[in-house]
One Martini backbone bead per residue (centre of mass of N, CA, C, O) as a GRO file, in nm:
protein
  178
    1MET     BB    1   0.619   0.710   2.235
    2ILE     BB    2   0.673   0.465   2.055
    3ARG     BB    3   0.568   0.588   1.794
    4ILE     BB    4   0.769   0.818   1.775
    5VAL     BB    5   1.021   0.644   1.764
    6PHE     BB    6   0.942   0.480   1.520
    7TRP     BB    7   0.907   0.725   1.318
    8LEU     BB    8   1.193   0.829   1.355
    9LEU     BB    9   1.334   0.575   1.249
   10VAL     BB   10   1.198   0.563   0.975
   11GLY     BB   11   1.272   0.848   0.877
   12SER     BB   12   1.583   0.828   0.915
   13SER     BB   13   1.618   0.581   0.734
   14ALA     BB   14   1.508   0.709   0.476
   15ILE     BB   15   1.708   0.941   0.463
   16GLY     BB   16   1.960   0.764   0.462
   17CYS     BB   17   1.895   0.617   0.198
   18CYS     BB   18   1.885   0.872   0.017
   19VAL     BB   19   2.172   0.970   0.070
   20ALA     BB   20   2.314   0.712  -0.021
   21ALA     BB   21   2.196   0.712  -0.307
   22ALA     BB   22   2.316   0.983  -0.394
   23TYR     BB   23   2.614   0.908  -0.344
   24TYR     BB   24   2.636   0.602  -0.472
   25GLY     BB   25   2.469   0.632  -0.748
   26ARG     BB   26   2.698   0.757  -0.937
   27ASP     BB   27   2.826   0.441  -0.975
   28ILE     BB   28   2.547   0.350  -1.103
   29PRO     BB   29   2.437   0.224  -1.367
   30PHE     BB   30   2.145   0.222  -1.540
   31ALA     BB   31   2.159  -0.080  -1.619
   32SER     BB   32   2.148  -0.160  -1.307
   33GLN     BB   33   1.877  -0.005  -1.234
   34TRP     BB   34   1.646  -0.110  -1.423
   35PRO     BB   35   1.566  -0.380  -1.282
   36LEU     BB   36   1.452  -0.227  -1.035
   37TYR     BB   37   1.231  -0.080  -1.186
   38GLU     BB   38   1.088  -0.336  -1.287
   39ALA     BB   39   1.025  -0.451  -1.006
   40LEU     BB   40   0.857  -0.209  -0.918
   41ARG     BB   41   0.646  -0.231  -1.140
   42THR     BB   42   0.548  -0.513  -1.067
   43THR     BB   43   0.463  -0.456  -0.777
   44ALA     BB   44   0.261  -0.229  -0.838
   45SER     BB   45   0.078  -0.404  -1.018
   46ILE     BB   46   0.001  -0.614  -0.807
   47ILE     BB   47  -0.122  -0.427  -0.599
   48PHE     BB   48  -0.335  -0.309  -0.781
   49ALA     BB   49  -0.480  -0.580  -0.841
   50VAL     BB   50  -0.541  -0.674  -0.552
   51VAL     BB   51  -0.697  -0.424  -0.458
   52GLY     BB   52  -0.910  -0.438  -0.678
   53ALA     BB   53  -1.021  -0.713  -0.594
   54TRP     BB   54  -1.098  -0.644  -0.306
   55LEU     BB   55  -1.294  -0.422  -0.379
   56ALA     BB   56  -1.489  -0.604  -0.548
   57ILE     BB   57  -1.551  -0.804  -0.310
   58ILE     BB   58  -1.612  -0.618  -0.053
   59TYR     BB   59  -1.739  -0.348  -0.244
   60PRO     BB   60  -1.973  -0.377  -0.471
   61GLU     BB   61  -2.177  -0.152  -0.400
   62ARG     BB   62  -1.979   0.087  -0.411
   63LEU     BB   63  -1.910   0.051  -0.712
   64LYS     BB   64  -2.193   0.098  -0.822
   65ILE     BB   65  -2.215   0.388  -0.725
   66SER     BB   66  -1.960   0.499  -0.874
   67PHE     BB   67  -2.113   0.400  -1.163
   68GLY     BB   68  -2.439   0.496  -1.115
   69LYS     BB   69  -2.567   0.301  -0.931
   70ASN     BB   70  -2.786   0.190  -0.720
   71ASN     BB   71  -2.851   0.186  -0.371
   72SER     BB   72  -3.030  -0.017  -0.161
   73SER     BB   73  -2.914   0.063   0.135
   74GLY     BB   74  -2.777   0.372   0.152
   75LYS     BB   75  -2.481   0.279   0.199
   76ALA     BB   76  -2.148   0.350   0.268
   77ALA     BB   77  -1.833   0.254   0.265
   78GLY     BB   78  -1.586   0.348   0.502
   79ASN     BB   79  -1.318   0.156   0.398
   80VAL     BB   80  -1.236   0.223   0.103
   81GLY     BB   81  -0.986   0.407   0.139
   82ILE     BB   82  -0.794   0.189   0.251
   83LEU     BB   83  -0.792   0.043  -0.032
   84LEU     BB   84  -0.737   0.287  -0.231
   85TYR     BB   85  -0.456   0.404  -0.163
   86PRO     BB   86  -0.269   0.179  -0.272
   87ALA     BB   87  -0.368   0.213  -0.566
   88ILE     BB   88  -0.288   0.506  -0.602
   89TYR     BB   89   0.012   0.481  -0.529
   90SER     BB   90   0.079   0.265  -0.743
   91THR     BB   91   0.008   0.443  -0.981
   92ILE     BB   92   0.220   0.660  -0.933
   93ILE     BB   93   0.461   0.472  -0.948
   94LEU     BB   94   0.409   0.372  -1.234
   95VAL     BB   95   0.432   0.645  -1.372
   96CYS     BB   96   0.723   0.704  -1.289
   97VAL     BB   97   0.853   0.454  -1.420
   98LEU     BB   98   0.752   0.509  -1.706
   99PHE     BB   99   0.891   0.781  -1.733
  100VAL     BB  100   1.181   0.681  -1.700
  101GLY     BB  101   1.170   0.487  -1.948
  102ILE     BB  102   1.149   0.744  -2.154
  103ALA     BB  103   1.367   0.949  -2.045
  104ALA     BB  104   1.643   0.806  -2.052
  105PRO     BB  105   1.692   0.782  -2.364
  106VAL     BB  106   1.673   1.086  -2.413
  107ILE     BB  107   1.899   1.184  -2.222
  108LYS     BB  108   2.128   1.016  -2.372
  109GLN     BB  109   2.102   1.229  -2.632
  110VAL     BB  110   2.220   1.458  -2.442
  111PRO     BB  111   2.529   1.592  -2.423
  112VAL     BB  112   2.512   1.793  -2.184
  113LEU     BB  113   2.413   1.574  -1.975
  114MET     BB  114   2.650   1.358  -2.014
  115VAL     BB  115   2.873   1.512  -1.861
  116ARG     BB  116   2.679   1.448  -1.588
  117ILE     BB  117   2.631   1.132  -1.522
  118ASP     BB  118   2.661   1.118  -1.211
  119VAL     BB  119   2.410   1.289  -1.148
  120LEU     BB  120   2.201   1.118  -1.297
  121ARG     BB  121   2.249   0.861  -1.135
  122SER     BB  122   2.184   0.981  -0.861
  123VAL     BB  123   1.896   1.066  -0.924
  124SER     BB  124   1.790   0.791  -1.012
  125PHE     BB  125   1.857   0.638  -0.744
  126THR     BB  126   1.686   0.820  -0.564
  127VAL     BB  127   1.418   0.770  -0.700
  128LEU     BB  128   1.421   0.466  -0.659
  129THR     BB  129   1.430   0.477  -0.349
  130ILE     BB  130   1.171   0.635  -0.299
  131LEU     BB  131   0.979   0.439  -0.450
  132THR     BB  132   1.051   0.190  -0.281
  133LEU     BB  133   0.969   0.298  -0.004
  134TRP     BB  134   0.679   0.354  -0.088
  135GLN     BB  135   0.611   0.061  -0.167
  136ILE     BB  136   0.654  -0.058   0.110
  137ALA     BB  137   0.427   0.103   0.243
  138VAL     BB  138   0.203  -0.012   0.061
  139VAL     BB  139   0.233  -0.305   0.140
  140VAL     BB  140   0.162  -0.254   0.436
  141MET     BB  141  -0.121  -0.126   0.378
  142THR     BB  142  -0.251  -0.403   0.270
  143VAL     BB  143  -0.289  -0.523   0.566
  144ILE     BB  144  -0.518  -0.358   0.693
  145PRO     BB  145  -0.774  -0.492   0.570
  146ALA     BB  146  -0.716  -0.770   0.691
  147HIS     BB  147  -0.727  -0.673   0.983
  148LEU     BB  148  -1.019  -0.568   0.978
  149ILE     BB  149  -1.151  -0.835   0.907
  150LYS     BB  150  -1.049  -0.995   1.151
  151THR     BB  151  -1.162  -0.812   1.371
  152SER     BB  152  -1.457  -0.837   1.285
  153ALA     BB  153  -1.472  -1.147   1.315
  154ASP     BB  154  -1.397  -1.154   1.616
  155ILE     BB  155  -1.635  -0.984   1.717
  156GLU     BB  156  -1.856  -1.164   1.601
  157GLN     BB  157  -1.774  -1.419   1.755
  158ALA     BB  158  -1.801  -1.304   2.043
  159HIS     BB  159  -2.100  -1.228   2.015
  160GLN     BB  160  -2.199  -1.516   1.957
  161GLU     BB  161  -2.098  -1.643   2.223
  162VAL     BB  162  -2.274  -1.473   2.408
  163LEU     BB  163  -2.545  -1.562   2.289
  164ASP     BB  164  -2.505  -1.864   2.348
  165GLN     BB  165  -2.482  -1.837   2.656
  166LYS     BB  166  -2.757  -1.710   2.701
  167SER     BB  167  -2.917  -1.942   2.579
  168ARG     BB  168  -2.824  -2.159   2.782
  169LEU     BB  169  -2.927  -2.019   3.037
  170VAL     BB  170  -3.226  -2.018   2.957
  171GLN     BB  171  -3.254  -2.332   2.915
  172THR     BB  172  -3.143  -2.428   3.211
  173ARG     BB  173  -3.349  -2.257   3.333
  174ALA     BB  174  -3.593  -2.282   3.545
  175PRO     BB  175  -3.900  -2.221   3.589
  176ASP     BB  176  -4.097  -2.055   3.792
  177LYS     BB  177  -4.309  -2.170   4.048
  178PRO     BB  178  -4.604  -2.091   4.234
   0.00000   0.00000   0.00000
C-alpha cells in the first residue's frame, strides 16, 4: 500500500511538473533554457562514465563474453542489467539533448515556426523537464548496484560470523572420553 501511494505521488508530481513546464515554459527564452540542457548533458555523461566504470570493475568476465572472448567459469553475471539500464537511459538522454542542440538553431531559421515562438518555448521546456525527471530517476537507479554490493557484503559477513562461532564452539567443546 505504501508503495502504491509513493508511486502515485511520484507520478502525479511528475505530471504536475510537466504541465507547469508546458504552461510557464512559453515565457522562458531558449537562451535561458540552454544552460539547463547543458547541465543535463553533463550529468548524463557523468552517469554514463561512472556506470561504465562500475561495469568494467564489477563484471569484467561478463564484458569479455560480450566482446566474444571465452568465459572460463561458464556463468553470466545476473545483475549486469541493473548496471546497464542507467547507461542505456543516459545515452538516450544524451542523444535527445544533442538533437535539441542542432535542431534549435535550424528551427530559429524557419520564419513560419518563429511566429509561434511561445509554443516552441513551451515544447522545449517540457522536453527539458521530461528529460530532467528521467535523469533524476537514472541517478537514483545508480544507487541500486551499490545497495546490492553492500547487501551481498553484509550477508557474506554474517555468514562468516556464523562460521566463526561454530568454529569456536567446536574448539572449546572438550571431546567426550569413554
